Amino acid sequence: MPCEGDTPAASAAVDASRLRQCLFTLAELLYVNGHVLETVTLPGCGLAKREIAALDEQDAGWAACREMLESNAAGMTNQEGRFVLTSLGRDIMFDLFGQGAADCA
């Protein structure tokens, strides 16, 4: 018998909460390292492999957050091999930080 909290809606709420936490972590790491949110919200920009490696070294939780974002289709590697947010990730970033944080134009 499933637990009371094991419903698809509860699972989606947990995932959404984790995604928000990961985006907060990402925003903090970007700020601390001299980046702006547009670094990851603009599809043509993104974090290069060396920048991702620096974040991995600085914060042990970042790798798990990046994996969570990618596995939930909120983050991806663009054609240039740089980590960026997908439209889902940008939408959540916009909800968290307001207009301008997820502008793509």
Backbone as a chain_set.jsonl record, in Angstrom:
{"seq": "MPCEGDTPAASAAVDASRLRQCLFTLAELLYVNGHVLETVTLPGCGLAKREIAALDEQDAGWAACREMLESNAAGMTNQEGRFVLTSLGRDIMFDLFGQGAADCA", "coords": {"N": [[0.843, -1.18, 0.0], [0.648, 2.196, -0.935], [2.306, 5.048, 0.497], [0.743, 7.862, 2.105], [1.699, 10.334, 1.147], [2.772, 9.673, -1.306], [1.919, 10.468, -4.006], [1.381, 11.366, -7.461], [1.138, 14.162, -7.63], [2.307, 15.001, -5.23], [4.906, 14.095, -5.616], [5.634, 15.646, -7.845], [5.563, 18.162, -6.655], [7.658, 17.946, -4.841], [9.806, 17.592, -6.63], [9.67, 20.072, -7.976], [10.247, 21.763, -5.86], [12.862, 20.951, -5.265], [14.091, 21.633, -7.681], [13.841, 24.431, -7.578], [15.455, 24.918, -5.317], [17.924, 24.096, -6.351], [18.243, 25.974, -8.388], [18.443, 28.302, -6.858], [20.869, 27.733, -5.582], [22.547, 27.675, -7.837], [22.258, 30.366, -8.705], [23.438, 31.714, -6.533], [26.076, 30.708, -6.634], [26.821, 31.654, -9.157], [26.778, 34.426, -8.695], [28.744, 34.719, -6.644], [30.971, 34.002, -8.083], [31.285, 36.002, -9.927], [29.572, 36.054, -12.117], [26.545, 36.691, -14.011], [22.957, 36.187, -13.911], [22.047, 35.926, -16.514], [24.038, 34.555, -17.747], [23.413, 31.854, -17.734], [20.767, 31.876, -18.506], [20.451, 32.8, -21.065], [20.254, 31.232, -24.108], [22.424, 31.15, -25.932], [24.66, 31.651, -24.451], [26.05, 30.542, -21.493], [27.732, 28.228, -19.231], [31.058, 27.324, -19.474], [32.996, 24.264, -19.695], [35.263, 24.486, -18.012], [34.422, 26.438, -16.244], [32.273, 25.171, -15.041], [33.667, 23.114, -13.806], [35.103, 24.606, -11.936], [33.01, 25.491, -10.317], [32.165, 23.019, -9.369], [34.36, 22.338, -7.754], [34.208, 24.339, -5.848], [31.72, 24.078, -4.562], [30.374, 21.322, -3.228], [27.79, 20.389, -3.566], [26.948, 21.342, -6.002], [27.34, 19.718, -8.308], [25.408, 17.723, -7.974], [23.13, 19.314, -8.065], [23.282, 20.299, -10.705], [22.982, 17.905, -12.086], [20.386, 17.254, -11.255], [18.943, 19.379, -12.398], [19.408, 18.851, -15.121], [18.333, 16.23, -15.391], [15.68, 16.712, -14.993], [14.938, 18.178, -17.14], [15.443, 20.913, -16.989], [17.858, 22.046, -17.323], [20.667, 22.007, -19.603], [23.232, 20.995, -21.949], [24.385, 23.193, -24.329], [24.757, 23.66, -27.96], [27.323, 24.566, -28.168], [28.597, 23.301, -26.177], [28.215, 24.253, -23.623], [26.8, 24.801, -20.363], [23.439, 25.562, -19.974], [20.225, 26.928, -19.073], [17.084, 25.403, -19.802], [13.942, 26.194, -21.428], [12.086, 25.571, -19.425], [13.707, 25.723, -17.105], [14.418, 28.44, -17.274], [11.881, 29.596, -16.977], [11.274, 28.887, -14.322], [13.379, 30.177, -13.039], [12.687, 32.8, -13.648], [10.301, 32.974, -12.165], [11.392, 32.834, -9.623], [13.243, 34.993, -9.405], [12.244, 37.198, -10.758], [11.266, 39.491, -13.428], [13.515, 39.864, -16.08], [15.498, 38.235, -15.071], [15.231, 35.922, -16.491], [15.199, 36.669, -19.099], [15.34, 36.296, -22.575], [15.867, 37.731, -24.785]], "CA": [[0.0, 0.0, 0.0], [1.483, 3.38, -1.01], [2.197, 6.037, 1.567], [-0.194, 8.936, 1.817], [2.355, 11.394, 0.389], [3.315, 9.153, -2.554], [1.035, 10.711, -5.136], [2.091, 12.094, -8.513], [1.167, 15.585, -7.301], [3.303, 15.195, -4.171], [6.21, 13.903, -6.242], [5.886, 16.826, -8.669], [5.844, 19.273, -5.743], [9.009, 17.73, -4.326], [10.721, 17.895, -7.721], [9.651, 21.518, -8.192], [10.958, 22.354, -4.736], [14.291, 20.664, -5.461], [14.552, 22.453, -8.797], [13.996, 25.793, -7.067], [16.649, 24.932, -4.466], [19.089, 24.019, -7.231], [18.388, 27.258, -9.067], [18.975, 29.23, -5.856], [22.288, 27.397, -5.442], [23.188, 28.14, -9.059], [22.298, 31.83, -8.688], [24.425, 32.122, -5.54], [27.403, 30.398, -7.163], [27.105, 32.593, -10.241], [27.067, 35.727, -8.08], [30.017, 34.628, -5.935], [32.038, 33.853, -9.07], [31.311, 37.143, -10.832], [28.693, 35.888, -13.268], [25.176, 37.176, -13.872], [21.989, 35.135, -14.225], [21.933, 35.772, -17.959], [25.054, 33.585, -18.172], [22.762, 30.561, -17.954], [19.401, 32.0, -19.022], [20.501, 33.061, -22.502], [20.646, 29.968, -24.737], [23.695, 31.248, -26.636], [25.758, 31.876, -23.498], [26.254, 29.311, -20.743], [28.956, 27.983, -18.474], [31.988, 26.408, -20.131], [33.409, 23.129, -18.867], [36.183, 24.919, -16.961], [33.633, 27.17, -15.256], [31.527, 24.145, -14.308], [34.639, 22.437, -12.94], [35.389, 25.52, -10.819], [31.849, 25.434, -9.418], [32.222, 21.699, -8.727], [35.372, 22.408, -6.7], [33.799, 25.304, -4.825], [30.521, 23.647, -3.849], [30.174, 19.888, -3.456], [26.406, 20.146, -3.95], [26.637, 21.854, -7.331], [27.245, 18.628, -9.286], [24.088, 17.102, -7.789], [22.13, 20.267, -8.561], [23.339, 20.298, -12.168], [22.378, 16.636, -12.515], [18.948, 17.375, -11.013], [18.406, 20.268, -13.426], [19.442, 18.156, -16.407], [17.43, 15.075, -15.411], [14.308, 17.214, -15.003], [14.806, 18.996, -18.35], [15.527, 22.334, -16.67], [19.183, 22.473, -17.743], [21.226, 21.17, -20.666], [24.44, 21.48, -22.604], [23.998, 23.715, -25.644], [25.559, 23.18, -29.093], [28.711, 24.978, -27.952], [29.116, 22.525, -25.059], [28.104, 25.062, -22.407], [25.605, 24.538, -19.579], [22.42, 26.622, -19.979], [18.893, 26.502, -18.652], [16.073, 25.221, -20.841], [12.808, 27.103, -21.204], [11.545, 25.253, -18.098], [14.61, 26.32, -16.118], [14.274, 29.902, -17.349], [10.582, 29.949, -16.391], [11.382, 28.799, -12.859], [14.284, 31.267, -12.641], [11.879, 34.011, -13.716], [9.41, 32.952, -10.999], [12.182, 33.055, -8.411], [13.997, 36.247, -9.347], [11.533, 38.275, -11.4], [11.496, 39.826, -14.827], [14.903, 40.195, -16.364], [16.355, 37.104, -14.708], [15.109, 34.858, -17.48], [15.008, 37.234, -20.424], [16.085, 35.607, -23.626], [16.06, 38.629, -25.922]], "C": [[0.887, 1.241, 0.0], [1.267, 4.299, 0.185], [1.282, 7.166, 1.122], [0.424, 10.027, 0.949], [2.886, 10.949, -0.961], [2.328, 9.278, -3.71], [1.825, 11.429, -6.214], [2.191, 13.59, -8.205], [2.205, 15.877, -6.23], [4.7, 15.055, -4.734], [6.587, 15.111, -7.094], [6.23, 18.028, -7.801], [7.247, 19.164, -5.17], [10.029, 18.071, -5.403], [10.798, 19.396, -7.975], [10.412, 22.23, -7.078], [12.466, 22.145, -4.879], [14.857, 21.487, -6.613], [14.768, 23.896, -8.349], [15.243, 25.902, -6.192], [17.923, 24.91, -5.309], [19.316, 25.335, -7.968], [18.87, 28.342, -8.115], [20.472, 28.994, -5.669], [23.072, 27.916, -6.648], [23.323, 29.661, -9.046], [23.355, 32.334, -7.703], [25.845, 31.879, -6.06], [27.784, 31.332, -8.314], [27.532, 33.936, -9.662], [28.457, 35.737, -7.439], [31.193, 34.581, -6.919], [32.037, 34.933, -10.149], [30.491, 37.006, -12.09], [27.343, 36.544, -12.977], [24.228, 36.052, -14.277], [21.874, 34.88, -15.725], [22.988, 34.817, -18.514], [24.406, 32.251, -18.5], [21.356, 30.684, -18.523], [19.36, 32.318, -20.513], [21.037, 31.819, -23.204], [22.004, 29.999, -25.44], [24.887, 31.482, -25.73], [26.074, 30.56, -22.804], [27.589, 29.255, -20.039], [29.809, 26.96, -19.215], [32.398, 25.307, -19.154], [34.342, 23.558, -17.745], [35.456, 25.69, -15.873], [32.81, 26.206, -14.411], [32.453, 23.421, -13.341], [34.981, 23.308, -11.726], [34.237, 25.521, -9.821], [31.808, 24.105, -8.674], [33.205, 21.707, -7.56], [34.935, 23.288, -5.54], [32.647, 24.794, -3.968], [30.225, 22.197, -4.204], [28.753, 19.571, -3.921], [26.066, 20.572, -5.365], [26.476, 20.735, -8.358], [25.882, 17.941, -9.191], [22.98, 18.022, -8.299], [22.105, 20.281, -10.084], [22.694, 19.033, -12.721], [20.859, 16.681, -12.361], [18.298, 18.264, -12.082], [18.352, 19.564, -14.781], [18.44, 17.003, -16.465], [15.958, 15.485, -15.404], [14.054, 18.187, -16.15], [14.759, 20.489, -18.06], [16.888, 22.914, -17.054], [19.717, 21.525, -18.788], [22.555, 21.748, -21.123], [24.035, 21.942, -23.996], [24.96, 23.213, -26.726], [27.033, 23.537, -28.951], [29.341, 24.234, -26.776], [29.073, 23.259, -23.729], [26.784, 24.758, -21.702], [24.698, 25.767, -19.589], [21.119, 26.045, -19.417], [18.001, 26.342, -19.869], [14.954, 26.222, -20.593], [12.15, 26.835, -19.85], [12.408, 25.891, -17.013], [14.518, 27.833, -16.095], [12.96, 30.348, -16.732], [10.638, 29.918, -14.865], [12.288, 29.909, -12.344], [13.527, 32.589, -12.638], [10.94, 34.09, -12.51], [10.163, 33.288, -9.719], [12.73, 34.468, -8.303], [13.369, 37.404, -10.099], [11.956, 38.546, -12.832], [12.928, 40.296, -15.013], [15.827, 39.036, -16.08], [16.32, 36.031, -15.766], [14.851, 35.408, -18.869], [15.888, 36.541, -21.434], [16.341, 36.51, -24.81], [16.943, 39.789, -25.537]], "O": [[1.787, 1.35, 0.834], [0.198, 4.323, 0.795], [1.075, 7.394, -0.07], [-0.262, 10.592, 0.097], [3.409, 11.778, -1.705], [1.952, 8.275, -4.317], [2.846, 12.047, -5.913], [3.213, 14.215, -8.488], [2.909, 16.884, -6.305], [5.592, 15.82, -4.369], [7.736, 15.552, -7.069], [7.092, 18.828, -8.165], [7.946, 20.167, -5.029], [11.011, 18.76, -5.13], [11.889, 19.932, -8.17], [11.139, 23.19, -7.332], [13.25, 23.063, -4.639], [15.98, 21.984, -6.528], [15.772, 24.512, -8.705], [16.001, 26.865, -6.307], [18.883, 25.622, -5.014], [20.457, 25.759, -8.15], [19.633, 29.219, -8.521], [21.251, 29.945, -5.604], [24.133, 28.521, -6.493], [24.395, 30.188, -9.346], [24.085, 33.277, -8.007], [26.712, 32.746, -5.939], [28.937, 31.748, -8.426], [28.532, 34.513, -10.09], [29.246, 36.653, -7.666], [32.282, 35.068, -6.613], [32.711, 34.793, -11.169], [30.689, 37.762, -13.041], [27.046, 36.903, -11.838], [24.643, 35.081, -14.911], [21.633, 33.751, -16.152], [22.845, 34.322, -19.632], [24.813, 31.584, -19.452], [20.799, 29.687, -18.983], [18.328, 32.122, -21.156], [22.159, 31.392, -22.927], [22.667, 28.966, -25.532], [26.022, 31.509, -26.205], [26.339, 29.561, -23.472], [28.454, 30.112, -20.222], [29.343, 25.869, -19.544], [32.174, 25.41, -17.948], [34.23, 23.048, -16.63], [35.83, 25.608, -14.703], [32.665, 26.4, -13.204], [32.081, 23.145, -12.2], [35.13, 22.797, -10.616], [34.463, 25.548, -8.611], [31.461, 24.059, -7.494], [32.92, 21.149, -6.5], [35.258, 23.011, -4.385], [32.61, 25.056, -2.766], [29.868, 21.885, -5.34], [28.543, 18.57, -4.607], [25.01, 20.208, -5.883], [25.573, 20.792, -9.192], [25.275, 17.616, -10.212], [22.008, 17.559, -8.895], [21.033, 20.277, -10.688], [21.952, 19.081, -13.703], [20.129, 16.205, -13.231], [17.232, 17.937, -12.605], [17.36, 19.672, -15.502], [17.77, 16.818, -17.481], [15.09, 14.692, -15.769], [13.074, 18.931, -16.135], [14.119, 21.248, -18.788], [17.053, 24.132, -17.105], [19.288, 20.374, -18.868], [22.943, 22.849, -20.731], [23.422, 21.191, -24.755], [25.869, 22.434, -26.44], [27.893, 22.887, -29.545], [30.487, 24.501, -26.415], [29.817, 22.921, -22.809], [25.774, 24.489, -22.351], [25.129, 26.871, -19.257], [20.953, 24.83, -19.309], [18.148, 27.066, -20.854], [15.018, 27.01, -19.649], [11.699, 27.772, -19.192], [11.885, 26.531, -16.1], [14.537, 28.446, -15.028], [12.916, 31.363, -16.038], [10.115, 30.812, -14.198], [11.993, 30.519, -11.316], [13.702, 33.406, -11.734], [10.8, 35.151, -11.901], [9.625, 33.954, -8.834], [12.688, 35.073, -7.231], [13.919, 38.505, -10.081], [12.871, 37.919, -13.367], [13.469, 41.036, -14.191], [16.835, 38.863, -16.765], [17.292, 35.293, -15.926], [14.339, 34.695, -19.731], [17.05, 36.24, -21.162], [16.986, 36.083, -25.768], [17.22, 40.655, -26.367]]}, "num_chains": 1, "name": "protein.A"}
